[in-house]
Short mmCIF file of C-alpha atoms and ligand atoms in Angstrom, two decimals:
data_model
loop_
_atom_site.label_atom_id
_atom_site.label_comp_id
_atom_site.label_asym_id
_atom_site.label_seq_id
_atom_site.Cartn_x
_atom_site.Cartn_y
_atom_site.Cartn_z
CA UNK A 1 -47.18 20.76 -8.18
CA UNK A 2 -48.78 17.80 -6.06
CA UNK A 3 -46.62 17.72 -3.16
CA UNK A 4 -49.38 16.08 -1.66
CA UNK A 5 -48.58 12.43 -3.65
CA UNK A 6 -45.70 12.45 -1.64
CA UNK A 7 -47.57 13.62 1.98
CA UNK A 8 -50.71 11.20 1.90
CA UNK A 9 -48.41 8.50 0.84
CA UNK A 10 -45.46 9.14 3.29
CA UNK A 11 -46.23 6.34 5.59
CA UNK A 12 -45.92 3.90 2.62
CA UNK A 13 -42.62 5.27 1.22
CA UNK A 14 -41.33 4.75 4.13
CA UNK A 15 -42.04 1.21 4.51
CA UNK A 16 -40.36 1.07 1.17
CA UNK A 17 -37.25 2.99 2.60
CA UNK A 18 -37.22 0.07 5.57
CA UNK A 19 -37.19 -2.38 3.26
CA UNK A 20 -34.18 -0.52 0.86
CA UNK A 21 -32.09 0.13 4.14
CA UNK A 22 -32.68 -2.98 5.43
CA UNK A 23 -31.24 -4.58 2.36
CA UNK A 24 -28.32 -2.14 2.06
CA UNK A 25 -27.24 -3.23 5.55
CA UNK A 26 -27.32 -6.99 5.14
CA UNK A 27 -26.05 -6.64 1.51
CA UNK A 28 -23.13 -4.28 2.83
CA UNK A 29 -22.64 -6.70 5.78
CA UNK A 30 -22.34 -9.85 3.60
CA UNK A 31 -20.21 -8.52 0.55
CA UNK A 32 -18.01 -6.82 2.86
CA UNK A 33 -17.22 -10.60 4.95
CA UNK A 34 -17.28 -12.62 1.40
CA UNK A 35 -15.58 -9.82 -0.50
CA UNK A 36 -12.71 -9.97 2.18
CA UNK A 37 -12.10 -13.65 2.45
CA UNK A 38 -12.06 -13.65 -1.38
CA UNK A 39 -9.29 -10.99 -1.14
CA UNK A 40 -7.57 -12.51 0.92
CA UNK A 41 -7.32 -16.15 -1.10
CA UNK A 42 -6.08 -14.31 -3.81
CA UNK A 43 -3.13 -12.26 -1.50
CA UNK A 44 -1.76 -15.09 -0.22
CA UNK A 45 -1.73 -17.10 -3.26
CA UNK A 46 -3.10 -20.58 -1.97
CA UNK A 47 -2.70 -22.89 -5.15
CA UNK A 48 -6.37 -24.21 -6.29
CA UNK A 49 -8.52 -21.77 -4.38
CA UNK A 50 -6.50 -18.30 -5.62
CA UNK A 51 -7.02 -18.67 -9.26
CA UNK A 52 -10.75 -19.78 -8.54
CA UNK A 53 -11.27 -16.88 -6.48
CA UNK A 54 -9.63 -14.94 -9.40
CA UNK A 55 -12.35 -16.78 -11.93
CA UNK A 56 -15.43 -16.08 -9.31
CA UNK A 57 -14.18 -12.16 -9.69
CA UNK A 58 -13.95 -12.12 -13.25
CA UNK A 59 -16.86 -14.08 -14.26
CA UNK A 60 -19.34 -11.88 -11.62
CA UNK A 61 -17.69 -8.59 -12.68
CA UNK A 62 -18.71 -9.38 -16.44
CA UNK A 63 -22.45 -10.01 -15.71
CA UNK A 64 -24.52 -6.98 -15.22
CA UNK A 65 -26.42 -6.61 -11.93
CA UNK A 66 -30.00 -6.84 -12.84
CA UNK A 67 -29.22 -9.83 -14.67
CA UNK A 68 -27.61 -10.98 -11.64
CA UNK A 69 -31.38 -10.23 -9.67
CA UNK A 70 -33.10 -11.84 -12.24
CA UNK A 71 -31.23 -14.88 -12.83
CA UNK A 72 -31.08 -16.20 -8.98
CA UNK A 73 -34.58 -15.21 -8.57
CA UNK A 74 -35.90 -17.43 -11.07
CA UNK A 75 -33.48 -19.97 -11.32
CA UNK A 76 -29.94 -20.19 -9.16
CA UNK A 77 -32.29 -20.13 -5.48
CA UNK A 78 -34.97 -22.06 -6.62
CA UNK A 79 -32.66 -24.91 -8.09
CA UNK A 80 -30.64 -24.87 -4.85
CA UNK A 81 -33.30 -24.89 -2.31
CA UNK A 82 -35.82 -26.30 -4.28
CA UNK A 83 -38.85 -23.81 -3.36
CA UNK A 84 -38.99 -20.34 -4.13
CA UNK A 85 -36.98 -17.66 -2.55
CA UNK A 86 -39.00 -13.92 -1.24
CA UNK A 87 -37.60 -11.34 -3.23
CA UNK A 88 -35.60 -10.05 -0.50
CA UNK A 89 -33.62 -12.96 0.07
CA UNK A 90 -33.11 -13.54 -3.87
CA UNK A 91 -31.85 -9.67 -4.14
CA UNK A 92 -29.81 -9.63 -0.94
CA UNK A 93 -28.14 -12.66 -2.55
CA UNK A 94 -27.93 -11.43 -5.72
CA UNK A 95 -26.09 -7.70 -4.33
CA UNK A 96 -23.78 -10.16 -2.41
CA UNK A 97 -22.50 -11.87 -4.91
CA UNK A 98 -22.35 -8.92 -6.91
CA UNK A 99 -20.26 -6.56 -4.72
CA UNK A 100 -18.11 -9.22 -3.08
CA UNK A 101 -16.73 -8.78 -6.72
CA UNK A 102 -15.41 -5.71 -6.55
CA UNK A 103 -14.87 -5.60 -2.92
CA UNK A 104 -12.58 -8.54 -3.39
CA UNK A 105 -10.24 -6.92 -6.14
CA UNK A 106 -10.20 -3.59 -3.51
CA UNK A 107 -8.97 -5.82 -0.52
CA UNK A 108 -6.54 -7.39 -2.80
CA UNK A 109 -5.26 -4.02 -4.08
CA UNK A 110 -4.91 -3.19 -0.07
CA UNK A 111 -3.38 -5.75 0.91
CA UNK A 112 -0.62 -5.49 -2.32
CA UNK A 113 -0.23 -1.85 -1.06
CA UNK A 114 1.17 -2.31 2.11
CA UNK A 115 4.98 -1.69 2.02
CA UNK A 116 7.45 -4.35 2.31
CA UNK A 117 9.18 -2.96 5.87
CA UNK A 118 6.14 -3.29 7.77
CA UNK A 119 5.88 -6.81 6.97
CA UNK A 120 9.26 -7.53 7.29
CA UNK A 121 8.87 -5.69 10.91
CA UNK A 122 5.87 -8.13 11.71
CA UNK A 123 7.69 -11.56 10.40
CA UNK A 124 10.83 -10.47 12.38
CA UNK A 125 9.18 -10.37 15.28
CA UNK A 126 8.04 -13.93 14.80
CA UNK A 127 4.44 -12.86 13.98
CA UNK A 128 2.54 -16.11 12.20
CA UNK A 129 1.14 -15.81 8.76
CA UNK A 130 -2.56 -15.69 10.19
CA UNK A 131 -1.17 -13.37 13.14
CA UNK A 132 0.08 -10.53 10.53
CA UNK A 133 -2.91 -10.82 8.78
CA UNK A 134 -4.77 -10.19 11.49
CA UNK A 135 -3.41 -7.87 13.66
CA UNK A 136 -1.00 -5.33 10.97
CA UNK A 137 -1.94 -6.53 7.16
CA UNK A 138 -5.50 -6.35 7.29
CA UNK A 139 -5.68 -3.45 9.82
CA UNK A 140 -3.47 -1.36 7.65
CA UNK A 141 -4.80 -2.46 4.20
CA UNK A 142 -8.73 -1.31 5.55
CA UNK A 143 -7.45 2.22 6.37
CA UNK A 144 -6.45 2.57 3.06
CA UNK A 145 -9.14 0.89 1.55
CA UNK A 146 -11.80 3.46 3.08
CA UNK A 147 -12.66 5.31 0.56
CA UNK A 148 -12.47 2.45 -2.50
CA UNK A 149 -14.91 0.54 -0.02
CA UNK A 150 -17.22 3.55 0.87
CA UNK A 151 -17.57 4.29 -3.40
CA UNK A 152 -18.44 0.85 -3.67
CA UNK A 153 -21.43 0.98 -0.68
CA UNK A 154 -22.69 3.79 -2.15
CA UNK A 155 -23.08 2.41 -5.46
CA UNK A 156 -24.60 -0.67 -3.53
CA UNK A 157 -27.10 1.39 -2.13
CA UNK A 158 -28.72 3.10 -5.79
CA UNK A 159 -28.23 -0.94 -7.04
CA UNK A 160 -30.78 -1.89 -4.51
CA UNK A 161 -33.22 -0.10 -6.81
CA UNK A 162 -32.99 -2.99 -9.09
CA UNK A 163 -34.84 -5.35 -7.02
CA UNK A 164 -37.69 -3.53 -7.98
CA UNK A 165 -37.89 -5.62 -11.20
CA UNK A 166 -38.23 -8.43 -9.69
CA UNK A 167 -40.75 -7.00 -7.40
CA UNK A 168 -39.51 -5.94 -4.28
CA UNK A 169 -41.82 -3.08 -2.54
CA UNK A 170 -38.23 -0.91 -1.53
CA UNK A 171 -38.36 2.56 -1.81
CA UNK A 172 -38.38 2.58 -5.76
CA UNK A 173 -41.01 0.44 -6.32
CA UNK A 174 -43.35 2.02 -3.77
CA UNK A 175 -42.32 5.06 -5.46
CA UNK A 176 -44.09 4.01 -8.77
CA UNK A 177 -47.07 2.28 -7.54
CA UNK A 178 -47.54 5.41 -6.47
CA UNK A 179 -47.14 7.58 -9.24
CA UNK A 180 -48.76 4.51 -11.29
CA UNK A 181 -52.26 5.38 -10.03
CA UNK A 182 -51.90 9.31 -9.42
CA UNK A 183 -49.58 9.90 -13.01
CA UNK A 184 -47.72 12.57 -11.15
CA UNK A 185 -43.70 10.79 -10.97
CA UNK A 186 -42.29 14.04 -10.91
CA UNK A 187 -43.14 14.96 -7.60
CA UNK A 188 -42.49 11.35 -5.90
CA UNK A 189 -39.15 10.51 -8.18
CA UNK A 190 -37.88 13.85 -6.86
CA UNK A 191 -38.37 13.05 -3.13
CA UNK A 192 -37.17 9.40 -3.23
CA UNK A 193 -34.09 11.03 -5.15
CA UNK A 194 -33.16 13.59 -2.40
CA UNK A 195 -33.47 10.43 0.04
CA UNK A 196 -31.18 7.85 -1.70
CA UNK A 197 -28.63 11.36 -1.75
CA UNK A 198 -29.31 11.59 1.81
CA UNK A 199 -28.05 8.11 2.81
CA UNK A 200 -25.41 8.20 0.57
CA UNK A 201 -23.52 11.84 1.53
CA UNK A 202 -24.29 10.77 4.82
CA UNK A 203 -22.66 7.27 4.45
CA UNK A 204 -19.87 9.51 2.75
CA UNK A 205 -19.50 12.10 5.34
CA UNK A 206 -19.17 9.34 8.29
CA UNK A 207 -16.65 7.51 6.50
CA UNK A 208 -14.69 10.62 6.76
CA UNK A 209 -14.54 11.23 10.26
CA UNK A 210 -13.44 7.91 10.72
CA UNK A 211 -10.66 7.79 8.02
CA UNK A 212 -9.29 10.92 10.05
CA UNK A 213 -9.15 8.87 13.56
CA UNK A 214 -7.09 6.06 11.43
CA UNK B 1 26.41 -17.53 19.45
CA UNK B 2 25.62 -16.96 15.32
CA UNK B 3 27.97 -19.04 12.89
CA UNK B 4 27.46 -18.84 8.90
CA UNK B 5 29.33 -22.13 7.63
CA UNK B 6 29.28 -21.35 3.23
CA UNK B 7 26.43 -19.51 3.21
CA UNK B 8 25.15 -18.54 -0.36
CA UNK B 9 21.71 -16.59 -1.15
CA UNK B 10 19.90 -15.63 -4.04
CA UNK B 11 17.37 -13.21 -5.61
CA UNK B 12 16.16 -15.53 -8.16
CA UNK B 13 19.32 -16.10 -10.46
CA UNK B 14 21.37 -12.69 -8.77
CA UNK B 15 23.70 -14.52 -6.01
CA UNK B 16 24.17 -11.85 -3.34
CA UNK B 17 26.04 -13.84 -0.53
CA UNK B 18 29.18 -16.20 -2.13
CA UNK B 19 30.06 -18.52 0.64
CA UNK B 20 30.14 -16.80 3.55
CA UNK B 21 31.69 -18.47 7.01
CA UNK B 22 31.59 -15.82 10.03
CA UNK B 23 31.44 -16.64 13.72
CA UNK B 24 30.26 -14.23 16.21
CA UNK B 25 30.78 -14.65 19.40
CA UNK B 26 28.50 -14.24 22.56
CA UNK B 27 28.42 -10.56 23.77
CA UNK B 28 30.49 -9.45 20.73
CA UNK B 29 29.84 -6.49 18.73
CA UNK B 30 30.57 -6.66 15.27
CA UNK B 31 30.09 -3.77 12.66
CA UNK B 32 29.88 -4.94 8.97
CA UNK B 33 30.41 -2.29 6.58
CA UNK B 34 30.65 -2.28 2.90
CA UNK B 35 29.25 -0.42 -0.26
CA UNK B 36 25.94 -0.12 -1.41
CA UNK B 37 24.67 -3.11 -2.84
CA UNK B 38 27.35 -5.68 -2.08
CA UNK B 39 24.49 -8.17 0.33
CA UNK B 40 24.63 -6.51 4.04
CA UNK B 41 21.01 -6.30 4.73
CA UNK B 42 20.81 -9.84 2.76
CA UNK B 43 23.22 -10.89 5.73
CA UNK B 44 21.37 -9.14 8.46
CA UNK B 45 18.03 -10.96 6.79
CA UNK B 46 19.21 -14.78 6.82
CA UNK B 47 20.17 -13.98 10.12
CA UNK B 48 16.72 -14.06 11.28
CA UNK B 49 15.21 -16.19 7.99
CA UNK B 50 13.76 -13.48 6.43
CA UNK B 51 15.59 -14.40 3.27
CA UNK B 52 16.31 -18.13 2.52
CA UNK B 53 19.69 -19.37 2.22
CA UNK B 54 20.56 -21.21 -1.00
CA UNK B 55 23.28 -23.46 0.86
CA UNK B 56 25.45 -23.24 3.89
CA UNK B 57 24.55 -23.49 7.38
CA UNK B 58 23.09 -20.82 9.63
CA UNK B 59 23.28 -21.26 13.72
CA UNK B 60 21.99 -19.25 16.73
CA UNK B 61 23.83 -20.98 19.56
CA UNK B 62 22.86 -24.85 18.74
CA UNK B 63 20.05 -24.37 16.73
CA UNK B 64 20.30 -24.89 13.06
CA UNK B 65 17.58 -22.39 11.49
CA UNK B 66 18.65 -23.44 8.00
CA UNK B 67 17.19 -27.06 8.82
CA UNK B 68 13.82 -27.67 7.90
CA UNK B 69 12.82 -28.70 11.28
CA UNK B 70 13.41 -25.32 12.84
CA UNK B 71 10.55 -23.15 14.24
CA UNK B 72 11.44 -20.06 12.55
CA UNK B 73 9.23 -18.23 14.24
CA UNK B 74 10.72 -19.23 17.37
CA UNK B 75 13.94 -18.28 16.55
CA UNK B 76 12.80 -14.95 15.21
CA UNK B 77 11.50 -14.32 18.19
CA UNK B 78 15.46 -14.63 19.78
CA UNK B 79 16.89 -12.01 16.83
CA UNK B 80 15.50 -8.46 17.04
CA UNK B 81 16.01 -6.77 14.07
CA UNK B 82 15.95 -3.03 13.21
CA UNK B 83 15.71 -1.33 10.03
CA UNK B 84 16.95 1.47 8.38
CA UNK B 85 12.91 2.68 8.18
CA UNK B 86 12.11 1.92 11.73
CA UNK B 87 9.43 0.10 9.94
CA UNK B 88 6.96 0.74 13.31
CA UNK B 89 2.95 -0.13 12.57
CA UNK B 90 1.65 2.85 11.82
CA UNK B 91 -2.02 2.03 13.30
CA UNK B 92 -0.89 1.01 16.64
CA UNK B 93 0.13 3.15 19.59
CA UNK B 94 3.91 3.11 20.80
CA UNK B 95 2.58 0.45 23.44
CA UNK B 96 1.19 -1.56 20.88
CA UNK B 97 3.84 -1.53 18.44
CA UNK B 98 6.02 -2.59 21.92
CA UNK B 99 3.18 -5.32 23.87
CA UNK B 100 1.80 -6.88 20.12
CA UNK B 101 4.61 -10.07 20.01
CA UNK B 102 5.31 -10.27 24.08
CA UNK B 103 1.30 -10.97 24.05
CA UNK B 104 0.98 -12.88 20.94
CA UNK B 105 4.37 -14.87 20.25
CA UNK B 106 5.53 -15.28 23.32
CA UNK B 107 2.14 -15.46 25.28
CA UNK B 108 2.92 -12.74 27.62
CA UNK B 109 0.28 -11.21 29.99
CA UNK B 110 -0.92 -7.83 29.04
CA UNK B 111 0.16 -5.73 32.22
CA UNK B 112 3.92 -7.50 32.30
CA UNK B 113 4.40 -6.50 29.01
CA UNK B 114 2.74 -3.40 29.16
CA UNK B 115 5.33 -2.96 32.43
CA UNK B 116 8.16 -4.07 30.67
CA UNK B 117 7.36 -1.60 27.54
CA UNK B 118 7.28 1.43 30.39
CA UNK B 119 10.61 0.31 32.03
CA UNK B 120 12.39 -0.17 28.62
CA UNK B 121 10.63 3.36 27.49
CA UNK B 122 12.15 4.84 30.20
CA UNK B 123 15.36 3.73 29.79
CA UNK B 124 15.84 5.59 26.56
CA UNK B 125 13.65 8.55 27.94
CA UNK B 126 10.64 8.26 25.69
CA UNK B 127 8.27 7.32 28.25
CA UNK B 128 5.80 10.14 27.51
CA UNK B 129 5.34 8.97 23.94
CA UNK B 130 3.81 5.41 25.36
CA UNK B 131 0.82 6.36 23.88
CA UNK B 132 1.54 8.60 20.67
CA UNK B 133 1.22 6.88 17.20
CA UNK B 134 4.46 6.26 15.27
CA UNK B 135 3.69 9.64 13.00
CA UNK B 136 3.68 12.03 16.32
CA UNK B 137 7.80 11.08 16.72
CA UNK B 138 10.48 12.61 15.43
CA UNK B 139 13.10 9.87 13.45
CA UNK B 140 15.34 9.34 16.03
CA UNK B 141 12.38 8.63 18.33
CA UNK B 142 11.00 6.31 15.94
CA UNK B 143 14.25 4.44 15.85
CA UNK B 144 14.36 4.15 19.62
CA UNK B 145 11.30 2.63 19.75
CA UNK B 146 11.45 0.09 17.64
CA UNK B 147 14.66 -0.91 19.35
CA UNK B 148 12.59 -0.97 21.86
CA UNK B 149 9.77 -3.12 20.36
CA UNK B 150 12.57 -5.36 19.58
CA UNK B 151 14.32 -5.59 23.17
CA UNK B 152 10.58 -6.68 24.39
CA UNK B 153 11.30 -9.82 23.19
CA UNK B 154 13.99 -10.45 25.09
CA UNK B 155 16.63 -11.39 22.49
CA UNK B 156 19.62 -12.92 22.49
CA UNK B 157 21.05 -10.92 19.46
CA UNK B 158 20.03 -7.49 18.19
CA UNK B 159 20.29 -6.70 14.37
CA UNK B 160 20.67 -3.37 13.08
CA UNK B 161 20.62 -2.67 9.64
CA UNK B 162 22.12 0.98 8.88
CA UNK B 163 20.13 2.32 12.00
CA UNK B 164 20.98 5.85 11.53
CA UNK B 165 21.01 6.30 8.17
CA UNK B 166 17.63 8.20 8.07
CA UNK B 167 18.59 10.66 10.57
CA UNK B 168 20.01 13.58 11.07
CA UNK B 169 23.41 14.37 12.78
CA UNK B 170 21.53 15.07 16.24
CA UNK B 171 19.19 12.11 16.28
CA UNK B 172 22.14 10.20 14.81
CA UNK B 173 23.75 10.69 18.44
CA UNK B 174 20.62 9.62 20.44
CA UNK B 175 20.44 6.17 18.78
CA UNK B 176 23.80 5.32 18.73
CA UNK B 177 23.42 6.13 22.64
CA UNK B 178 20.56 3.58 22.96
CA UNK B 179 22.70 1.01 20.92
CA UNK B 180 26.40 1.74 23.03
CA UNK B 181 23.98 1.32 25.93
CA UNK B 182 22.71 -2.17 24.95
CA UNK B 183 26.62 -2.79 24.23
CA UNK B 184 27.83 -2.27 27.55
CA UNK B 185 24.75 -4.45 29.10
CA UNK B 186 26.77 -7.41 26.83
CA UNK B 187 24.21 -7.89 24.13
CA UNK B 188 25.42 -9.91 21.39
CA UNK B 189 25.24 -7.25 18.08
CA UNK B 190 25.55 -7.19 14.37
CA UNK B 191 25.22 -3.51 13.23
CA UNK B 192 25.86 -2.27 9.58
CA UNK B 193 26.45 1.09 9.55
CA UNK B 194 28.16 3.88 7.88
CA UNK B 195 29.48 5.48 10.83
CA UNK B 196 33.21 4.66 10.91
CA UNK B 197 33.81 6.50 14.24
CA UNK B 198 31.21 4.56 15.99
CA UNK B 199 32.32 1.31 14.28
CA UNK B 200 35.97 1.94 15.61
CA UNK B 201 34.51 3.23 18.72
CA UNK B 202 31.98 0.56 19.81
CA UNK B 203 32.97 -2.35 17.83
CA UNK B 204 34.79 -5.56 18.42
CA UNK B 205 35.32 -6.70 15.11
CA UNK B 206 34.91 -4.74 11.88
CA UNK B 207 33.72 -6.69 9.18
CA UNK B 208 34.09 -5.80 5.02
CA UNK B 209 31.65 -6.91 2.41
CA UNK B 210 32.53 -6.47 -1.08
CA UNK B 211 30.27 -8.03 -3.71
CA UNK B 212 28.57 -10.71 -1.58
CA UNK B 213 31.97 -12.17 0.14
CA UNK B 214 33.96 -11.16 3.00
CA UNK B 215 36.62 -9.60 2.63
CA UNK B 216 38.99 -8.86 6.08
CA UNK B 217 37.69 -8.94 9.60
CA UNK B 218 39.77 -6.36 10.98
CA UNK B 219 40.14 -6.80 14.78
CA UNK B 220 39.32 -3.67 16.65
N1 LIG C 301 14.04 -8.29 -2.64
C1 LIG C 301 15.04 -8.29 -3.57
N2 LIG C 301 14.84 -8.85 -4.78
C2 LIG C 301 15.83 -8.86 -5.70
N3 LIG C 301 17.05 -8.33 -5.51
C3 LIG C 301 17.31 -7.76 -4.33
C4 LIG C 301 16.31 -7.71 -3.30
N4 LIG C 301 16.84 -7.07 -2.23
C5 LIG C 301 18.10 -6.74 -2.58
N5 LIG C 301 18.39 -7.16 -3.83
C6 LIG C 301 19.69 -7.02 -4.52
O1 LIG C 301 20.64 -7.76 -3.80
C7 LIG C 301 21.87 -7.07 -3.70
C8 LIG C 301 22.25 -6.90 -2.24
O2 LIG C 301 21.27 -6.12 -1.59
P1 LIG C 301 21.39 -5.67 -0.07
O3 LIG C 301 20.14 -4.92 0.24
O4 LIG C 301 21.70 -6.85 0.76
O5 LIG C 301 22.64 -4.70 -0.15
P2 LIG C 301 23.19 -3.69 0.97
O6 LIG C 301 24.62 -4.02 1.11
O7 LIG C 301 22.34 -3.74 2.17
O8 LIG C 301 23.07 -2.28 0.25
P3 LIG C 301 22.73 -0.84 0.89
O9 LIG C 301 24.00 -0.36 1.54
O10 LIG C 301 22.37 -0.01 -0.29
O11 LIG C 301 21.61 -1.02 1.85
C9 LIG C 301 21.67 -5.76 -4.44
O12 LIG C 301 22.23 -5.90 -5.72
C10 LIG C 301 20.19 -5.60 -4.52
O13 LIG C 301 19.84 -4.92 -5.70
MG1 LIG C 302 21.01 -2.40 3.07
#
């Protein structure tokens, strides 16, 4: 065994484990904002924006991801702002777009799930539209959307692996220029493993403790 | 105070109210009765514009809230409603379900509804439960505080739509309390219910629906 890849090297991984969380967060952050709004549209059915929200979801759900990472590296940033992106920015864009997807048909199935009565309660009251979104909708529809939402991180979290193939030093990629000049991946894939499962049953444990205060 | 003049409503192409003309007046109680199915929650609902009237006219004092112009919202604000569910929000606190449309409809400060949700608590003795969440009650708790949540507004008429139907025997009692209290302070009611003793008992007027019509407003 050469544990000691992994030792000599630790400061570098965990550059590369900067850069990955770094990326998870903003990604996270952004799909989570663009993936509600999207939801939203589509709940309360406004006529031309609804059915292109609808047409957004379908159309990113059908692409895979790394194609995704590719495709607005070399061409969707570029032809938009006319210079070159980093790879960060061109991958955090690129996860966006991707989970907003799928966070968008979760916040739609949330907001669909909340019973009848309790928005009857909220209009009786003389609650406005925007007001019962706000304040019971929404509220109620994340509770229940928890653990859709949390799946859904966590699978954001392993996708930010894919930047890698566009060249983005995260934790994968350090991972292998590592192992590509000392030919031992065992030893390295196994560590950066255990730390992407570290994040991830971590991200999944906390998201428990809060679905039990809601 | 609420006049129906040939009110019809649909659901899609089922008609569930056939012409309907009822006046109720100010500080009256009326209890509407019927069987299952034949439009008394669709009554209760246009009431308060929950469901849209096909035709006919619907007033709360002098306002028309079948004309377009109408704030509905406004007027919502003037009809509590209660439901056979309680229907309270199950992420907010009893003092939030209670402060939320004082502070937001009405523009209420904070601490004078927050005082006027602890004097209306402790009217109908729930006062220690300001700050348990709607699962921690027991049914006929539930009920009294959303009649409570409704009373925060300050309405001119109070809805109930089969209040006790949900509850047993014992909690039965404690609601209909809160509501033959609310009576004797001359609130204007409509209350549907299944209780013919408490109908007879509190009532002015009985009212029977039979397949979306009216059919005898027996004078109690
Ligand atoms: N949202 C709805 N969409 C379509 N039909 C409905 C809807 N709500 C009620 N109905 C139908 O309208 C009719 C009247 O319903 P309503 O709820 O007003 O009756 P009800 O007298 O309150 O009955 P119950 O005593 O069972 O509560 C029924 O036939 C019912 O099936
Ligand atoms: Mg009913």
């Amino acid at each position: 065994m050469h544990w000691e890849d992994v030792l000599n090297n630790l400061g570098f991984l965990m550059k590369g484990l900067g850069v990955t969380l770094q990326l998870a967060v903003l990604s996270i952050a952004g799909s989570l904002v663009l993936g509600t709004v999207l939801g939203v549209i589509r709940y309360v059915k406004i006529p031309p924006f609804s059915p292109l929200a609808a047409m957004y979801i379908e159309f990113v759900r059908s692409i895979p991801l790394i194609l995704f990472i590719v495709f607005i590296h070399f061409g969707f940033l570029p032809f938009i702002l006319g210079t070159s992106a980093s790879f960060f920015v061109s991958a955090c864009v690129a996860l966006i777009i991707f989970t907003s997807a799928y966070v968008a048909e979760i916040v739609r199935g949330g907001l669909n799930s909340i019973e009848k009565g309790h928005i009857d309660a909220a209009v009786s009251l003389g609650l406005t539209g925007f007001q019962r979104l706000a304040y019971i909708i929404l509220p109620l529809a994340f509770a229940r959307m928890m653990p859709a939402l949390v799946s859904q991180f966590i699978a954001l979290i392993k996708d930010t692996s894919l930047a890698s193939t566009i060249g983005l030093i995260e934790l994968t990629r350090s991972g292998e220029i590592i192992y590509e000049r000392t030919y031992h991946e065992f030893e390295v894939l196994a560590f950066i493993a255990l730390i992407y499962f570290m994040i991830c049953f971590s991200l999944s444990k906390l998201s428990k403790k809060i679905e039990i205060k809601i | 105070m609420i006049r129906l003049e040939n009110v019809t409503a649909y659901y899609k192409n089922l008609c569930v109210l056939q012409d309907i003309t009822v006046n109720i007046a100010k500080g009256s109680i009326v209890a509407l009765i019927g069987p299952s199915g034949c439009g008394k929650s669709t009554f209760l609902k246009c009431i308060n514009g929950l469901v849209p009237v096909r035709s006919g006219r619907i007033f709360i004092e002098d306002t028309e809230i079948t004309s377009k112009n109408t704030d509905l919202n406004r007027i919502r604000s003037e009809v509590g409603i209660v439901f056979q569910q309680f229907n309270l929000f199950p992420h907010l606190t009893v003092k939030k379900n209670i402060t939320l449309a004082p502070v937001k409809v009405k523009g209420m400060k904070l601490e004078e509804a927050e005082d006027l949700a602890v004097s209306l608590l402790k009217k109908v003795d729930l006062l220690d439960k300001i700050d348990k969440y709607p699962e921690q009650l027991s049914g006929g708790q539930a009920q009294r505080v959303a009649i409570v949540r409704s009373l925060a507004m300050q309405p001119k008429v109070m809805l109930f739509d089969e209040p006790t139907s949900a509850l047993d025997p014992q909690m039965t009692q404690e609601v209909l309390d809160t509501i033959k209290s609310l009576a004797k302070e001359g609130m204007t009611m409509v209350v549907v219910t299944h209780e013919m003793s408490f109908a007879y008992e509190v009532a002015d007027r009985i009212i029977y629906m039979d397949k979306g019509r009216i059919k005898e407003g027996i004078e109690n």
